[in-house]
Tab-separated table of C-alpha atoms in Angstrom:
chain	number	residue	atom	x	y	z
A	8	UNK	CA	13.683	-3.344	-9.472
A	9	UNK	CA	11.571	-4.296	-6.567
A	10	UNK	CA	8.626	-5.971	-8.387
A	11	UNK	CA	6.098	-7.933	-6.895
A	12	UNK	CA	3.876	-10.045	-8.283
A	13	UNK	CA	0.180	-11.612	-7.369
A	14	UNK	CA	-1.624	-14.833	-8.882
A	15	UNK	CA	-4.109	-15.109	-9.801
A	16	UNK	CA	-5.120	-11.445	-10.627
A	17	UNK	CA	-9.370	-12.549	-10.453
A	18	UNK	CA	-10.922	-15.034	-9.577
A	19	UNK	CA	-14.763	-16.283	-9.287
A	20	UNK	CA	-15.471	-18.886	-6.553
A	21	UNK	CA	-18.511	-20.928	-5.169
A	22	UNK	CA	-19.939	-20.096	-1.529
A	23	UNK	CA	-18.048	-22.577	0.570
A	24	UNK	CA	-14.681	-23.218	-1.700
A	25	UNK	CA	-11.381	-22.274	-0.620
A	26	UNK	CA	-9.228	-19.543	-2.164
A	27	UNK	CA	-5.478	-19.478	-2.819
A	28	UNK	CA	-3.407	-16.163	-3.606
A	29	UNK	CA	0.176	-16.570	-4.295
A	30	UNK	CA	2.411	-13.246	-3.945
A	31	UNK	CA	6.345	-13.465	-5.238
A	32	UNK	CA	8.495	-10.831	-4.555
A	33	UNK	CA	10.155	-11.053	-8.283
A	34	UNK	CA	13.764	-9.419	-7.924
A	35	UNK	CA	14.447	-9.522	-4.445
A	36	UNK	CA	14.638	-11.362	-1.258
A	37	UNK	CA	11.952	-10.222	1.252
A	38	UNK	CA	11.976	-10.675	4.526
A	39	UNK	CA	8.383	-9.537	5.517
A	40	UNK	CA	5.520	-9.658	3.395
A	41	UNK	CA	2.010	-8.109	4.184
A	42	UNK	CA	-2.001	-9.126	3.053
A	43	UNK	CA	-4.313	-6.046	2.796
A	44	UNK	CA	-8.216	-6.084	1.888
A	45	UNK	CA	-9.870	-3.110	0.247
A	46	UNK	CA	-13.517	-2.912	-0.226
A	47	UNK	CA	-14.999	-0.788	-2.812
A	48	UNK	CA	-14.796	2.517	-2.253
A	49	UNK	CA	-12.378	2.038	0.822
A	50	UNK	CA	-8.789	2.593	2.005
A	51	UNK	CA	-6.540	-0.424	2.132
A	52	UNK	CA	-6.705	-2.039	5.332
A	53	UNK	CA	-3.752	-3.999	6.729
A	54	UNK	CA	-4.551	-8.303	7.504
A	55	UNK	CA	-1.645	-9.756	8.866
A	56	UNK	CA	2.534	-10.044	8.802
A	57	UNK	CA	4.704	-12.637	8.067
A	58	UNK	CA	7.864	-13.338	8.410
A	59	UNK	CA	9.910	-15.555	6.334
A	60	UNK	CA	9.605	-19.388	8.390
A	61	UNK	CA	7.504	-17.793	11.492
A	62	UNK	CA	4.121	-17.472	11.800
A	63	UNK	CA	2.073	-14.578	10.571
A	64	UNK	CA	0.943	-11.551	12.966
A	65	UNK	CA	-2.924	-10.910	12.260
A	66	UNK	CA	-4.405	-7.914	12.807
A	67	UNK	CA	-7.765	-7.244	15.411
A	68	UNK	CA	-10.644	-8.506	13.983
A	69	UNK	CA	-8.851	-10.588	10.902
A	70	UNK	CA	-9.584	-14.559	11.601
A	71	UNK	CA	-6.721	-16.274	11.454
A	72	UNK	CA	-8.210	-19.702	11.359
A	73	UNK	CA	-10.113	-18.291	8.077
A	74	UNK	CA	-7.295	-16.508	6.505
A	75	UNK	CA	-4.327	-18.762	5.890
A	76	UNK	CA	-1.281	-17.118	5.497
A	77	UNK	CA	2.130	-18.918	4.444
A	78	UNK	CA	5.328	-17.620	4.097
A	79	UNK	CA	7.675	-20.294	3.113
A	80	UNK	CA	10.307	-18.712	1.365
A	81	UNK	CA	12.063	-15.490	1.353
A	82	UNK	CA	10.175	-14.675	-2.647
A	83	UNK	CA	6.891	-16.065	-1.722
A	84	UNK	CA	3.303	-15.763	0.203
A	85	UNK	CA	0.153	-16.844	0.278
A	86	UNK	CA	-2.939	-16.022	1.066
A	87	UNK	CA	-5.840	-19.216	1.510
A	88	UNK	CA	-9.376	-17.616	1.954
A	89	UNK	CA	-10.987	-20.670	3.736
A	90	UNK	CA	-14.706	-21.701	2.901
A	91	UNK	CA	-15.418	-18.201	1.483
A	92	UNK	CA	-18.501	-16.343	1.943
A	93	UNK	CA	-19.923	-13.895	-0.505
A	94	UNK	CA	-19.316	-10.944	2.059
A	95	UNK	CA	-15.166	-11.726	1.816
A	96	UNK	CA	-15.270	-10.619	-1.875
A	97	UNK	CA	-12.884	-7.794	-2.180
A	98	UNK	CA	-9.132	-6.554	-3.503
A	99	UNK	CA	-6.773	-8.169	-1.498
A	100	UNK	CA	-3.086	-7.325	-1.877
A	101	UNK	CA	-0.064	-8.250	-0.729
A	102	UNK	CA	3.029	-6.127	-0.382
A	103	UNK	CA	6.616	-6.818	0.074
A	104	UNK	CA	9.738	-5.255	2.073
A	105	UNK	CA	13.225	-6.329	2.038
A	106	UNK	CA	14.215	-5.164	5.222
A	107	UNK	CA	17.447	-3.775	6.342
A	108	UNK	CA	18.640	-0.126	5.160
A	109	UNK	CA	16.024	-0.397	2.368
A	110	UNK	CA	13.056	-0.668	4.072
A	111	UNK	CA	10.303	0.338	1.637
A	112	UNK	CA	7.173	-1.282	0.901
A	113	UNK	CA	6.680	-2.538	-2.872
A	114	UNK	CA	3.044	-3.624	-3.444
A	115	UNK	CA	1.643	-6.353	-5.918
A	116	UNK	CA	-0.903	-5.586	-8.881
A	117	UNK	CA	-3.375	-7.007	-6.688
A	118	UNK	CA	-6.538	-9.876	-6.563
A	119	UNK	CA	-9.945	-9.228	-7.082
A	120	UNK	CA	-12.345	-12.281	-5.899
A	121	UNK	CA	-15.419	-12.737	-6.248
A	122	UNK	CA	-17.598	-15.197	-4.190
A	123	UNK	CA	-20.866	-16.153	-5.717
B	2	UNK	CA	1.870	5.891	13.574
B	3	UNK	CA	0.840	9.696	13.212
B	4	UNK	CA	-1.920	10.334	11.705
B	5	UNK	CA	-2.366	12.075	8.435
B	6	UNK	CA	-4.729	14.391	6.968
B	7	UNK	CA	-4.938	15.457	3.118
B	8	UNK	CA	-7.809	17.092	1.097
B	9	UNK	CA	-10.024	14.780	-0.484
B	10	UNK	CA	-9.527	15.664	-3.660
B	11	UNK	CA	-7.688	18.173	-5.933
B	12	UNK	CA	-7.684	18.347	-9.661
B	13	UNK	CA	-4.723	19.744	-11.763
B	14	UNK	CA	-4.290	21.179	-15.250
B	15	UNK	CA	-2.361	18.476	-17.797
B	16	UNK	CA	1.450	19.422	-18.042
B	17	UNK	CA	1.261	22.240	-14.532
B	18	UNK	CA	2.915	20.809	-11.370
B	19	UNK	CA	0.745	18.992	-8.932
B	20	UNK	CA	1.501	20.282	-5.339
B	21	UNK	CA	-0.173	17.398	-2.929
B	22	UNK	CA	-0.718	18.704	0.653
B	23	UNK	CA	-0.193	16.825	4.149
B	24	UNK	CA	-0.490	17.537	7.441
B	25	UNK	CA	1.051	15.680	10.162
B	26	UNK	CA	1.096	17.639	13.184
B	27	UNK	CA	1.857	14.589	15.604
B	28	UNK	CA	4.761	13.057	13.884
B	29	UNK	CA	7.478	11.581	16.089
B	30	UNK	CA	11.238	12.578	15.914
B	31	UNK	CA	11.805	8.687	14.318
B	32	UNK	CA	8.684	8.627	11.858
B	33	UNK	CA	9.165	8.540	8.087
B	34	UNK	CA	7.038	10.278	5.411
B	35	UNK	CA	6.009	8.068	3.090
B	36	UNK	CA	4.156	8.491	-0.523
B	37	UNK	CA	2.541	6.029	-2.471
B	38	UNK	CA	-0.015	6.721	-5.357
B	39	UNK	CA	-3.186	4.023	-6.384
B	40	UNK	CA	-4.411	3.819	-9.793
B	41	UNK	CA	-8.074	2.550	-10.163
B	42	UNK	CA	-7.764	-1.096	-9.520
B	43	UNK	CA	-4.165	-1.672	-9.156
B	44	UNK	CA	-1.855	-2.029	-5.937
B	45	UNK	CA	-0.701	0.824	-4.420
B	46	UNK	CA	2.751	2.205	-6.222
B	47	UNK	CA	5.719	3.539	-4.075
B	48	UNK	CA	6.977	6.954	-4.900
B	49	UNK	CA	8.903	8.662	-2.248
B	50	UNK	CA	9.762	9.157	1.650
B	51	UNK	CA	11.780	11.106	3.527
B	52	UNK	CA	12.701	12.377	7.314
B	53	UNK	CA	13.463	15.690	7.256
B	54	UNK	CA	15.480	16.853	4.360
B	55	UNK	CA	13.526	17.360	0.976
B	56	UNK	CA	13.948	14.562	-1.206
B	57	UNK	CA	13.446	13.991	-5.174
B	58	UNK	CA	13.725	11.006	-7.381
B	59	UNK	CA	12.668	10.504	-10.791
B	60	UNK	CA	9.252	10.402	-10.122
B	61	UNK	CA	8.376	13.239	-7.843
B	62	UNK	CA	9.819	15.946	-4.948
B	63	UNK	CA	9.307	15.694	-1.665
B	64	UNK	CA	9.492	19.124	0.746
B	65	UNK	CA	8.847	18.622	4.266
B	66	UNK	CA	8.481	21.474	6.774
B	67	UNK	CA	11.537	22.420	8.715
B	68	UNK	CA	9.264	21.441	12.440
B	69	UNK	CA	7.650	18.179	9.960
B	70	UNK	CA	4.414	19.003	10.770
B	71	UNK	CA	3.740	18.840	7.295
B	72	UNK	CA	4.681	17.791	4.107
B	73	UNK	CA	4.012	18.499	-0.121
B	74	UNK	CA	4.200	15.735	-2.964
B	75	UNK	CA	5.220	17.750	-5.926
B	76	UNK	CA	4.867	16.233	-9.984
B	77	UNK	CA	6.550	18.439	-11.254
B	78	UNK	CA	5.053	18.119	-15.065
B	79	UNK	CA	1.441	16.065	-14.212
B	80	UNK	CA	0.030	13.740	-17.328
B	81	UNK	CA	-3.069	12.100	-17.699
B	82	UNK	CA	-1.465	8.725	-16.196
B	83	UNK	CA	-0.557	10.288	-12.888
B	84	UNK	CA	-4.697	10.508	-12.093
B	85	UNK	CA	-4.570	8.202	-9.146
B	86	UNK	CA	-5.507	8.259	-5.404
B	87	UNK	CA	-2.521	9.643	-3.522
B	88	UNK	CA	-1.521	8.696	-0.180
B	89	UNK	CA	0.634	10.411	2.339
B	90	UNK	CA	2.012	7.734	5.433
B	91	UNK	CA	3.974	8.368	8.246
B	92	UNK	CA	5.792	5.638	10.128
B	93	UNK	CA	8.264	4.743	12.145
B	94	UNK	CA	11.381	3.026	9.697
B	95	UNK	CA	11.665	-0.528	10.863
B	96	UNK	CA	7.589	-0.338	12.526
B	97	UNK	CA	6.765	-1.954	8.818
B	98	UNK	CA	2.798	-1.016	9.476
B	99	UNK	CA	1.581	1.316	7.055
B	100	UNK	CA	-1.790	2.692	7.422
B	101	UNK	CA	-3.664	4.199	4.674
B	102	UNK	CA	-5.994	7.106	5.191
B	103	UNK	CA	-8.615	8.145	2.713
B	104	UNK	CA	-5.986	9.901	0.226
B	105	UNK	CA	-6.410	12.843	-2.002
B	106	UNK	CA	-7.781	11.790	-4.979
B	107	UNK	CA	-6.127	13.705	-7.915
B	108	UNK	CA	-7.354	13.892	-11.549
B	109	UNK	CA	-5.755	15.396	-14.294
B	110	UNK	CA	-7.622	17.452	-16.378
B	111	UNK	CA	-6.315	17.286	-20.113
């Protein structure tokens, strides 16, 4: 149980295109999902919240009006890198939590891109 | 959240227990342990928390100090596929932030 899922798991853009990441929580119902970025040779480092139907919480620093986050449905998020720029190439990955007495963390396989 | 330290790195003998060290000396009363484990290029993978009282499940055992200032990740039978970047959290249950430090990175030697 408690898979999460990420699509597409690469992709290779143009300088100025916009990027969407889907993330489905697979086998359950989740109330909160998260967006992390990790650079090479980094730790993960936490984007924004959302909430199922609210508007995400982003974290200082992360521009909201660039990263696009929508959370539409209790199984799905996603993630819409706006008129990327070769220095937002990274792993971004979302994760997943149910809420309630489980309240665990599941993460998906993650999304390398790539902006030429 | 608490912040966490953990050696950088550790290597362990193919088949021997892995005993992954933590230190948490500011943990709150209401904070969580949490584990989770990256393989090279994947998401992170959730293996175990607790609060106080050791914990196992199928993957791993969890013994936390009896003042949880600290904290071990024990495999108790380590294989080549459990060579991954390990990560020790602590956070409140219901804060939903995780923050991930640098990790212990642990290799398996066969």
């Amino acid at each position: 149980g408690a898979v999460v899922s990420q699509h597409p798991s690469r992709v290779i853009c143009k300088s100025g295109t916009s990027v969407k990441i889907e993330c489905r929580s697979l086998d359950f119902q989740a109330t909160t999902m998260f967006w992390y970025r990790q650079f090479p040779k980094q730790s993960l480092m936490l984007m924004a919240t959302s909430n199922e139907g609210s508007k995400a919480t982003y974290e200082q620093g992360v521009e909201k009006d660039k990263f696009l986050i929508n959370h539409a449905s209790l199984t799905l998020s996603t993630l819409t890198v706006t008129s990327a720029h070769p220095e937002d190439s990274s792993f971004y990955i979302c994760s997943a939590m149910a809420g309630g007495t489980t309240d665990t963390q599941y993460f998906g396989p993650g999304t390398r891109l790539t902006v030429l | 959240d608490a912040k966490t330290t953990q050696p950088p790195s550790m290597d362990c003998a193919e088949g021997r227990a892995a005993n992954l060290p933590c230190n948490h000396s500011t943990i709150s009363g209401n904070e969580y342990v949490y584990w989770y484990r990256q393989i090279h290029s994947q998401g992170p993978q959730y293996i175990i928390h607790g609060l106080k009282n050791n914990e196992t499940n199928e993957m791993a055992s969890l013994i936390i100090t009896e003042d949880r200032k600290s904290s071990t990740l024990i495999l108790p039978h380590a294989t080549l596929r459990d060579t991954a970047v390990y990560y020790c959290i602590v956070t409140n249950f219901g804060n939903e932030k995780l923050t991930f430090g640098t990790g212990t990175r642990l290799t398996i030697i066969p």
